Coordinates of C-alpha atoms and ligand atoms in Angstrom, one line a residue:
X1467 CA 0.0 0.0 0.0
X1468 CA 1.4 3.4 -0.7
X1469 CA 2.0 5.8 2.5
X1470 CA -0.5 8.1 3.2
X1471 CA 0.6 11.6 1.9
X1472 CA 0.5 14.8 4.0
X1473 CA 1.9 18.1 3.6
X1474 CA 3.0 19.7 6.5
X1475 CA 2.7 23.3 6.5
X1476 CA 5.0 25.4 8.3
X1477 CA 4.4 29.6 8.7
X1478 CA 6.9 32.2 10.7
X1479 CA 6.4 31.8 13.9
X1480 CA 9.0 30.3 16.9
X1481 CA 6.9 27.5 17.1
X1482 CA 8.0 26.3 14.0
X1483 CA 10.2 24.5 15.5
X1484 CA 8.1 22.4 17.3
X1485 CA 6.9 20.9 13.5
X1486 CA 10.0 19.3 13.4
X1487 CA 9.2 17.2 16.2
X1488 CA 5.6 16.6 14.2
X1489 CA 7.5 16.2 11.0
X1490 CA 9.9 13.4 12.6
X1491 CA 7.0 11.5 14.3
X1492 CA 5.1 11.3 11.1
X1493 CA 7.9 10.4 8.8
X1494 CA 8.7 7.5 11.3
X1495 CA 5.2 6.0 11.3
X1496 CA 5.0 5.5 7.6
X1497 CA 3.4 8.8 6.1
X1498 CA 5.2 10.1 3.0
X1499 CA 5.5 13.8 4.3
X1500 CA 6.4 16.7 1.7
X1501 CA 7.1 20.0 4.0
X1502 CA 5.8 23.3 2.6
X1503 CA 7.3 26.3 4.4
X1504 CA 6.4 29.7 4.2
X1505 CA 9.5 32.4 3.8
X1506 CA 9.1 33.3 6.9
X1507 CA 9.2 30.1 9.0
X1508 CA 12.4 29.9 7.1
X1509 CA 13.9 32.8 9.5
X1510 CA 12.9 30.1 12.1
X1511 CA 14.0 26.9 10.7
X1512 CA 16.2 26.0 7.2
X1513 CA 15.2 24.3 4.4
X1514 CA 18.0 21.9 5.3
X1515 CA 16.2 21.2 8.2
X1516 CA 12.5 20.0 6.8
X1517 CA 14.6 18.8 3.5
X1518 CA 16.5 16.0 5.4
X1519 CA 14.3 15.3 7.9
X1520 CA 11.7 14.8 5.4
X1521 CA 13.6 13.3 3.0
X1522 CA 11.9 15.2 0.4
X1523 CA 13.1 18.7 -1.6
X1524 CA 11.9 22.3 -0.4
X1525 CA 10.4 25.2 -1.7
X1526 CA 8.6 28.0 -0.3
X1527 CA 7.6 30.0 -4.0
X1528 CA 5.8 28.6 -6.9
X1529 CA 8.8 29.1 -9.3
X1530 CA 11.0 26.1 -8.2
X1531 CA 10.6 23.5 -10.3
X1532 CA 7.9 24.9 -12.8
X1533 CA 8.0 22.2 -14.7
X1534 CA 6.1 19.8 -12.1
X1535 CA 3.6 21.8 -11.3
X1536 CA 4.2 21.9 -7.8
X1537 CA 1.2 24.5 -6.7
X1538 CA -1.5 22.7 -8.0
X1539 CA 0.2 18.6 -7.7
X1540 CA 1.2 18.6 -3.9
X1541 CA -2.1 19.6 -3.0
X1542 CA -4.4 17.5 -5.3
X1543 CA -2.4 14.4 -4.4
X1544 CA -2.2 15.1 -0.3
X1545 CA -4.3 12.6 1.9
X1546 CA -4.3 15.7 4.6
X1547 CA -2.7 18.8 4.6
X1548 CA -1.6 19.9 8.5
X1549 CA -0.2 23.5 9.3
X1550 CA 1.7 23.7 12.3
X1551 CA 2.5 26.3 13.4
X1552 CA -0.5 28.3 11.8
X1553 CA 0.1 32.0 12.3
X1554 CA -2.6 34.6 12.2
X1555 CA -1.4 36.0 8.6
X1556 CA -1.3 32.6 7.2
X1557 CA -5.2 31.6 8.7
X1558 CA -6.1 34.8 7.6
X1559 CA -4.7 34.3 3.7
X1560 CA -6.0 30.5 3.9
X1561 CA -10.0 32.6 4.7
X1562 CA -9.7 34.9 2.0
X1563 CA -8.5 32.4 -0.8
X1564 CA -5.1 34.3 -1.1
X1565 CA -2.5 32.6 -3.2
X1566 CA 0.9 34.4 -3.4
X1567 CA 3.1 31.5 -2.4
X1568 CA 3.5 27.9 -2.2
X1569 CA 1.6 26.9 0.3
X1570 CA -1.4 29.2 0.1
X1571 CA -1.4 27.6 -3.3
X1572 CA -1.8 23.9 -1.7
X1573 CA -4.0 25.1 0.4
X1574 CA -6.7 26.2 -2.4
X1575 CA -5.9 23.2 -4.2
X1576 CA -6.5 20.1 -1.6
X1577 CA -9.4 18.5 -1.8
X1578 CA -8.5 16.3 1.5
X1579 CA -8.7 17.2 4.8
X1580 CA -7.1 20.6 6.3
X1581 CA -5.8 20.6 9.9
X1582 CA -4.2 23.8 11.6
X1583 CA -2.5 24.3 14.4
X1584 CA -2.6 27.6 15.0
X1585 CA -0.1 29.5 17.3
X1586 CA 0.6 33.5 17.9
X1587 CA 0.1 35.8 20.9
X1588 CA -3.2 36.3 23.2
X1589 CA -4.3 39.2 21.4
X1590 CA -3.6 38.2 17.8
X1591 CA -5.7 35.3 18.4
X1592 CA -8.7 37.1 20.3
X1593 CA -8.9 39.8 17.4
X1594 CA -12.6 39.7 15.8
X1595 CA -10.0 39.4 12.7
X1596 CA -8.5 36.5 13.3
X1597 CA -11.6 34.8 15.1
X1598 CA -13.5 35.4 12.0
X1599 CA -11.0 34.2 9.7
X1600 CA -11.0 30.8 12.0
X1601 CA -15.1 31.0 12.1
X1602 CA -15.1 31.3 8.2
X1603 CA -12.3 28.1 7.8
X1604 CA -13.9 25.8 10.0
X1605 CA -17.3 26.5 8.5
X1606 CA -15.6 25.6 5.1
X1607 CA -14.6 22.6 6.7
X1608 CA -11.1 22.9 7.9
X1609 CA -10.3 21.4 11.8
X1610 CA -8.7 24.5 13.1
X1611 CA -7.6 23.3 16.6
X1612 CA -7.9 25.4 19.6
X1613 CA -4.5 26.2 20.6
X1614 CA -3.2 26.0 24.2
X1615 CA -2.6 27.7 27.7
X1616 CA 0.1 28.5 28.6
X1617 CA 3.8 30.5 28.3
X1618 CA 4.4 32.0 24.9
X1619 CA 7.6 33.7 23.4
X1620 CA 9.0 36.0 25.9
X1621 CA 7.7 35.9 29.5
X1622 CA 3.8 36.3 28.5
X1623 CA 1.9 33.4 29.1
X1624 CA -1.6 33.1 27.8
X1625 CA -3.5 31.1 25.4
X1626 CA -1.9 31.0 22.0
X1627 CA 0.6 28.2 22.3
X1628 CA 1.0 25.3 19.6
X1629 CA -0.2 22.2 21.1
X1630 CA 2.0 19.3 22.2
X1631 CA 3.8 18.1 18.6
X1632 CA 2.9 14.5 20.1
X1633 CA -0.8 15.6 20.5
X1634 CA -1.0 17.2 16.9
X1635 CA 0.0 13.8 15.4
X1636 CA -2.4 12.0 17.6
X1637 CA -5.2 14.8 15.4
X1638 CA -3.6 13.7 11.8
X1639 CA -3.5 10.0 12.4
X1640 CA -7.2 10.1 13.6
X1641 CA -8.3 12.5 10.9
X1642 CA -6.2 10.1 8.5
X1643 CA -7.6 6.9 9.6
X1644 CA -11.4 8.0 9.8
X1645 CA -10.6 9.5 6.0
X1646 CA -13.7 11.8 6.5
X1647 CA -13.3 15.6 5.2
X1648 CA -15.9 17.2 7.0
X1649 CA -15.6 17.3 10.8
X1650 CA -18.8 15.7 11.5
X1651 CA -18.8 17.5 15.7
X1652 CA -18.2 20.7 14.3
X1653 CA -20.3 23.1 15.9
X1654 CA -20.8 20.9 18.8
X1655 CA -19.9 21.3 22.6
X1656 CA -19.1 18.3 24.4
X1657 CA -17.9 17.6 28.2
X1658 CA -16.2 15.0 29.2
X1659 CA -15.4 13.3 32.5
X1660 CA -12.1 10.8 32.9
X1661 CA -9.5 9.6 35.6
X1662 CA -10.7 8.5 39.0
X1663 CA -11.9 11.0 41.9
X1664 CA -9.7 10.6 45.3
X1665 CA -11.6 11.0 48.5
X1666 CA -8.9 12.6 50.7
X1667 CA -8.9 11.3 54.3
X1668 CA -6.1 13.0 55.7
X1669 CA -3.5 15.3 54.3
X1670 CA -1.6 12.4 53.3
X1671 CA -4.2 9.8 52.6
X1672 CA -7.2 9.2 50.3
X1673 CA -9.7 7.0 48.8
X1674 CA -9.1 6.4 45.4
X1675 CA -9.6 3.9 42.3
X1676 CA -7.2 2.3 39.6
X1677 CA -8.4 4.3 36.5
X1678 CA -6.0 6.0 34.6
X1679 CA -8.0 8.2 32.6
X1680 CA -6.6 6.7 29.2
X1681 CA -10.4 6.1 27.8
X1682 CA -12.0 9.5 29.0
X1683 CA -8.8 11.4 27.1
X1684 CA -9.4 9.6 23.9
X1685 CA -12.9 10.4 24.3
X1686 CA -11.7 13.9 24.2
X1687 CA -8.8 13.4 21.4
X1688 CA -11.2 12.3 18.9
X1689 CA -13.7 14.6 19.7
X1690 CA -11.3 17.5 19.0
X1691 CA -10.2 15.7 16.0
X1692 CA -13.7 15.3 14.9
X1693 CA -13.8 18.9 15.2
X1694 CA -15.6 20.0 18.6
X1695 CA -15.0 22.4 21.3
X1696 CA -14.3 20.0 24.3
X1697 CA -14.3 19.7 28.1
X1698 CA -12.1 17.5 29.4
X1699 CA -12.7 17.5 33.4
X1700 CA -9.6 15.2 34.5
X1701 CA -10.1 14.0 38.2
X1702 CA -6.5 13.3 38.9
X1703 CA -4.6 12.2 35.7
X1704 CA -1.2 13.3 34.6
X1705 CA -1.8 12.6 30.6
X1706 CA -0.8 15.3 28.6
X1707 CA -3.4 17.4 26.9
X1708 CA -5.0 16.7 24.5
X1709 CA -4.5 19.2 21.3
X1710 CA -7.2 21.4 21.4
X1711 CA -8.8 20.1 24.2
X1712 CA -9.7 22.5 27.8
X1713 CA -8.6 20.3 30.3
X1714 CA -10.3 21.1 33.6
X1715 CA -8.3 19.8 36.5
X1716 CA -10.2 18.3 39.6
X1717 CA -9.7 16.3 43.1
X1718 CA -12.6 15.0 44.4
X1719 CA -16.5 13.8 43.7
X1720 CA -17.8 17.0 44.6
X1721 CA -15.6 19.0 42.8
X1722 CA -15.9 16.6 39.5
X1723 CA -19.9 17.4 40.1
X1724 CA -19.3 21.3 40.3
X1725 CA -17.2 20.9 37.4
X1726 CA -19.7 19.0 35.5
X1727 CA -22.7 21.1 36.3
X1728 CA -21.1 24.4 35.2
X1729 CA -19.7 23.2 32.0
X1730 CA -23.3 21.1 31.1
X1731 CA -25.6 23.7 30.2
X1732 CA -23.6 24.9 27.7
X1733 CA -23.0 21.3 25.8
X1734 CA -24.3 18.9 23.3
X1735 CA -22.8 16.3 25.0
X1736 CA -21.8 14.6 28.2
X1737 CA -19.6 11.3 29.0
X1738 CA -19.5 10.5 31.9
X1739 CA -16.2 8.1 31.6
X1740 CA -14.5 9.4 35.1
X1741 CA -14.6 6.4 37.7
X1742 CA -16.6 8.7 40.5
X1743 CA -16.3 7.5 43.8
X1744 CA -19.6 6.6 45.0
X1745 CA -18.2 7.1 48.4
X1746 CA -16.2 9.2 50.8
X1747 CA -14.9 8.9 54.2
X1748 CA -17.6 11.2 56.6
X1749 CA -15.0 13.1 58.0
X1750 CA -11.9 15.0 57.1
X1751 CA -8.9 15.0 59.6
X1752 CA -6.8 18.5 59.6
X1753 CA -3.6 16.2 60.6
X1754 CA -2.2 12.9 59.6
X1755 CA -4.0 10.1 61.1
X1756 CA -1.5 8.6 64.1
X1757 CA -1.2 4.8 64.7
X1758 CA -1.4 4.5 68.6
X1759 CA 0.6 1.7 70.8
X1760 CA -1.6 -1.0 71.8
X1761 CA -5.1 0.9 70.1
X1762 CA -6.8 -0.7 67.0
X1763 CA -7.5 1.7 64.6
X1764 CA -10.6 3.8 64.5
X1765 CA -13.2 2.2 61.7
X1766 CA -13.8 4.6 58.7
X1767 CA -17.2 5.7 58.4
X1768 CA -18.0 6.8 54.6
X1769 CA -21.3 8.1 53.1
X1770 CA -22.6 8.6 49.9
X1771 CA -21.2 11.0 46.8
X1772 CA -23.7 12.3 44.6
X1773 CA -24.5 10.3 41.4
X1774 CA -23.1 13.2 38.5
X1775 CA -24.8 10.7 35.8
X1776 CA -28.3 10.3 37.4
X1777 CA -28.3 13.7 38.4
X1778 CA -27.5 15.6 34.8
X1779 CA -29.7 13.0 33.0
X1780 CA -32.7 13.8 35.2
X1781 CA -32.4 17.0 35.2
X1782 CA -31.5 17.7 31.8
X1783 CA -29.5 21.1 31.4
X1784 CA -30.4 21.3 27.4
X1785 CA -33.1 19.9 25.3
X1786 CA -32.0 17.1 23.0
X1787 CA -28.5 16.9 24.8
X1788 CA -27.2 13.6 24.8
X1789 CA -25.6 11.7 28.1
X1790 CA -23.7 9.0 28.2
X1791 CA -22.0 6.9 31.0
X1792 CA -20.1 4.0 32.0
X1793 CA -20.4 0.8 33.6
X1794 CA -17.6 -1.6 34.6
X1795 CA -19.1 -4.7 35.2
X1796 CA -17.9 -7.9 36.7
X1797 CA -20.7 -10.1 36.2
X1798 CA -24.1 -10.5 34.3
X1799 CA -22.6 -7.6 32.0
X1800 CA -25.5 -7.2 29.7
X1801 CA -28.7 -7.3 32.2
X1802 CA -26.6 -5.3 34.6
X1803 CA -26.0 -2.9 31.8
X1804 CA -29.9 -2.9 31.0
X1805 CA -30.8 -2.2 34.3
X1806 CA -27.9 0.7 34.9
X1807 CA -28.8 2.2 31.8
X1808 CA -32.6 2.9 33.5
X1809 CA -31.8 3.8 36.6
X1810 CA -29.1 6.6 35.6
X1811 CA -31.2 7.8 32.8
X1812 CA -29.1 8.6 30.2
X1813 CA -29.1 8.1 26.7
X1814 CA -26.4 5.7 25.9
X1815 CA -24.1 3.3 28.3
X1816 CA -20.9 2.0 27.4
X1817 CA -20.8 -1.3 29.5
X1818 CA -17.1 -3.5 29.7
X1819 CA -16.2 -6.1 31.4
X1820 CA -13.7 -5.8 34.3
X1821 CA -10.8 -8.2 35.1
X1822 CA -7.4 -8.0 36.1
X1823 CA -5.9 -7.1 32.4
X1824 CA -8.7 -5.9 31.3
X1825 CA -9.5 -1.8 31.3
X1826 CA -7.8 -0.6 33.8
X1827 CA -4.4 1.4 32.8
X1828 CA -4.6 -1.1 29.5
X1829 CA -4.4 0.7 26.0
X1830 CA -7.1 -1.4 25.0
X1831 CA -11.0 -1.9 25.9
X1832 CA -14.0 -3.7 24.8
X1833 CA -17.3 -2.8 25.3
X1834 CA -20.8 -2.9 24.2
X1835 CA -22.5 0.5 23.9
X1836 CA -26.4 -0.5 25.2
X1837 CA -29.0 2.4 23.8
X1838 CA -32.3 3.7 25.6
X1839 CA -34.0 2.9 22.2
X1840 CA -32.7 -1.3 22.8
X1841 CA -30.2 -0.8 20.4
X1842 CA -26.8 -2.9 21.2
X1843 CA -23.2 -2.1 19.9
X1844 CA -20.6 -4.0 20.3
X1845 CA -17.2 -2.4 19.8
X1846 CA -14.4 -5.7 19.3
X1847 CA -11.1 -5.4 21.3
X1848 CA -8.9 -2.6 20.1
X1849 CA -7.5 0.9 21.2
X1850 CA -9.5 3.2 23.3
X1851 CA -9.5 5.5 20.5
X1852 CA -11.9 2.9 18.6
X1853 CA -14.3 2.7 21.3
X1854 CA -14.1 6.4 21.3
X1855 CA -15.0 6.7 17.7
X1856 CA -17.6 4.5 18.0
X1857 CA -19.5 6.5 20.7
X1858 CA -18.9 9.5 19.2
X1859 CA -20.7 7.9 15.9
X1860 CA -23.2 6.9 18.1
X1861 CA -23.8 10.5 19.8
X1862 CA -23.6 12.2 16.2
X1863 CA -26.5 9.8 14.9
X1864 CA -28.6 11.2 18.4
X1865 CA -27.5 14.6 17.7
X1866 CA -28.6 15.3 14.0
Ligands
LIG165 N1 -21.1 8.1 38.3 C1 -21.4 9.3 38.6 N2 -21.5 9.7 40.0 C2 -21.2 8.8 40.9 C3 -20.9 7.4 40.5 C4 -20.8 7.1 39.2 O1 -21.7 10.2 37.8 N3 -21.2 9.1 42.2 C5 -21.1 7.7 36.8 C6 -19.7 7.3 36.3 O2 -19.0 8.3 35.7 C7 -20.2 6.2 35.2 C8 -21.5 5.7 35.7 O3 -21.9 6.6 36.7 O4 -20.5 6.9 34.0 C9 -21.4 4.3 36.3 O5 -20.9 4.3 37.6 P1 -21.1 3.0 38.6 O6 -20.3 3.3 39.7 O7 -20.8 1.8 37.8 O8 -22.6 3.0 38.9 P2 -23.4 2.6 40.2 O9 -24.8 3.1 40.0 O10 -22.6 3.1 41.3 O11 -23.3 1.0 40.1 P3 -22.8 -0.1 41.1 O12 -23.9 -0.4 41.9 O13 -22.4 -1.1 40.2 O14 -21.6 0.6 41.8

């Protein structure tokens, strides 16, 4: 089979070179990758550079090699065409249809899918300019991915970073391998819920549970790369962010349910894939817990945690949102599913089995996705991105 092409796009800004990270990690999982700089990411980073790490020539201008074509060819053969770093003057070019070099060529030439990754100062990317220009691509079609918090060149910090290179490549290979153009959540607002709450005891000590989060971010990964504004309220994980993706941080049960009820009113969505402690120990102690000579230790008394899932689906924060939640199951999977499914009230229920290597921490899952409406998918063993996809299919159908 021949390698998936993609052009990587690269415009002036010192983030560019960060796409050389992007550019290695696509090269080395089997994508055929032709880089298409602009003149000014080439203050930032030489041709030399993209040309032998790519192991393909560069050109920034449509005179090189005339002969070939090269505005119109590399884009009409490109599987996807990513730009990383996207900078305001190359989004807002790419909106208006501008053409004056090579890769604003490419750009009005592909008729695959277009990823950027934009990245620029607070301010350039809050201008109504440059928000519109972003507004006008994605209605077009494009996946323009929300960049991230955090420091940016100099000592401002702020939003207007360039995503993670590992995370962008995560966004290609799934916009590659669902070989869709249109992002089919554009539009959409979903929140979702991953890791595992801890129920502190102590200062030192707390209740906790053994998921790692890994399904509720790729909930989250492919939801960005299917083009919606995500949530992502992480009760205690230390994955790295998704691309895209506003990751709200949180501790406990209570503070996953405050999380969850400001960000629901607001989306299409919920998914509920956090492990929430349905318990918590009745009181806090200000200081560490003390063994005592000769004293057993005092029993624990726990009560309940609010149930998030039950509580947003009965008291729904939007008309025609769609909830869905998770069940780990030990035994009787499917009529334990049936019967979850009705008492929390959602729309959709991801059940899986739960053994020692199964789930928990694993890069795998398998599930069956149980529907208020009877309906019964089964999702075969494979990545949590799959299952992700899957649900996400399954939420799209419910939302349209
Ligand atoms: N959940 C929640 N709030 C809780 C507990 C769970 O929102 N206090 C959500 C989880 O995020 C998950 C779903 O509910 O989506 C299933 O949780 P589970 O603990 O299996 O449900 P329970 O009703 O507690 O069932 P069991 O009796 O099996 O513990």
């Amino acid at each position: 089979m021949d390698k998936p092409k993609v052009v990587l796009g690269v415009s002036g800004g010192i983030a560019a070179y960060k796409a050389c990270e992007l550019l290695r990690r696509l090269t080395e999982s089997g994508h055929e990758v032709r880089v298409v700089p602009t003149a000014s990411a080439l203050h930032f980073v030489g041709a030399a550079t993209w040309s032998a790490l790519s192991g393909n020539p560069v050109s920034t201008e449509v005179w090189d090699d005339v002969h070939e074509v090269p505005h119109v060819r590399i884009g009409q053969h490109a599987d996807l065409v990513v730009v990383a770093p996207a900078t305001a003057d190359t989004l807002a070019k790419a909106a208006h249809g501008l053409a004056d070099d090579l890769l604003t060529n490419t750009l009005l030439t592909a008729r695959c899918p277009v990823v950027f990754a934009p990245a620029m100062h607070t301010e350039m990317w809050e201008h109504p300019a440059t928000q519109e220009n972003v507004a006008t691509l994605r209605r077009r079609g494009a996946l323009v991915i929300e960049p991230a918090v955090g420091r940016l060149t100099g000592v401002d910090t702020g939003k207007g970073r360039l995503p993670d290179p590992g995370e962008i490549f995560e966004v290609c290979r799934r916009v590659l391998a669902r070989g869709v153009t249109e992002p089919d959540l554009r539009g959409r607002h979903v929140v979702v819920s991953a890791g595992g709450t801890r129920e502190p005891l102590d200062p030192v000590r707390f209740l906790g549970n053994r998921s790692s989060g890994k399904q509720g971010y790729a909930l989250a990964r492919t939801a960005a790369a299917r083009g919606a504004r995500v949530t992502l309220i992480a009760a205690n994980s230390t994955l790295p962010a998704p691309a895209g993706v506003d990751v709200v941080p949180v501790g406990t049960a209570v503070q996953l349910r405050e999380a969850v009820l400001r960000a629901a009113p607001e989306a299409d969505a919920v998914v509920m894939a956090a492990a929430v402690a349905d318990f918590r120990p009745a009181a806090y102690a200000a200081g560490k817990i003390k063994k005592k000579d000769g004293q057993e230790p005092e029993p624990i008394t726990l009560v309940r945690n609010p149930d998030i899932l039950a509580e947003i689906s009965a008291d729904r924060a939007r008309p025609g949102q769609v909830i869905v939640g998770f069940a780990a199951e030990t035994d009787d999977v499917l009529a334990n599913g049936r019967a979850k499914l009705k008492r929390k009230g959602c729309d959709l229920l991801v059940v899986n089995e739960v053994g020692e290597l199964k789930t928990f921490g694993s890069e795998e899952n398998e599930a069956v996705v149980l529907g208020t409406d009877g309906s019964e998918t089964a999702v075969a063993h494979g990545p949590k991105e799959a299952l992700a996809e899957t649900v996400w299919d399954l939420v799209a159908e419910r939302l349209s």
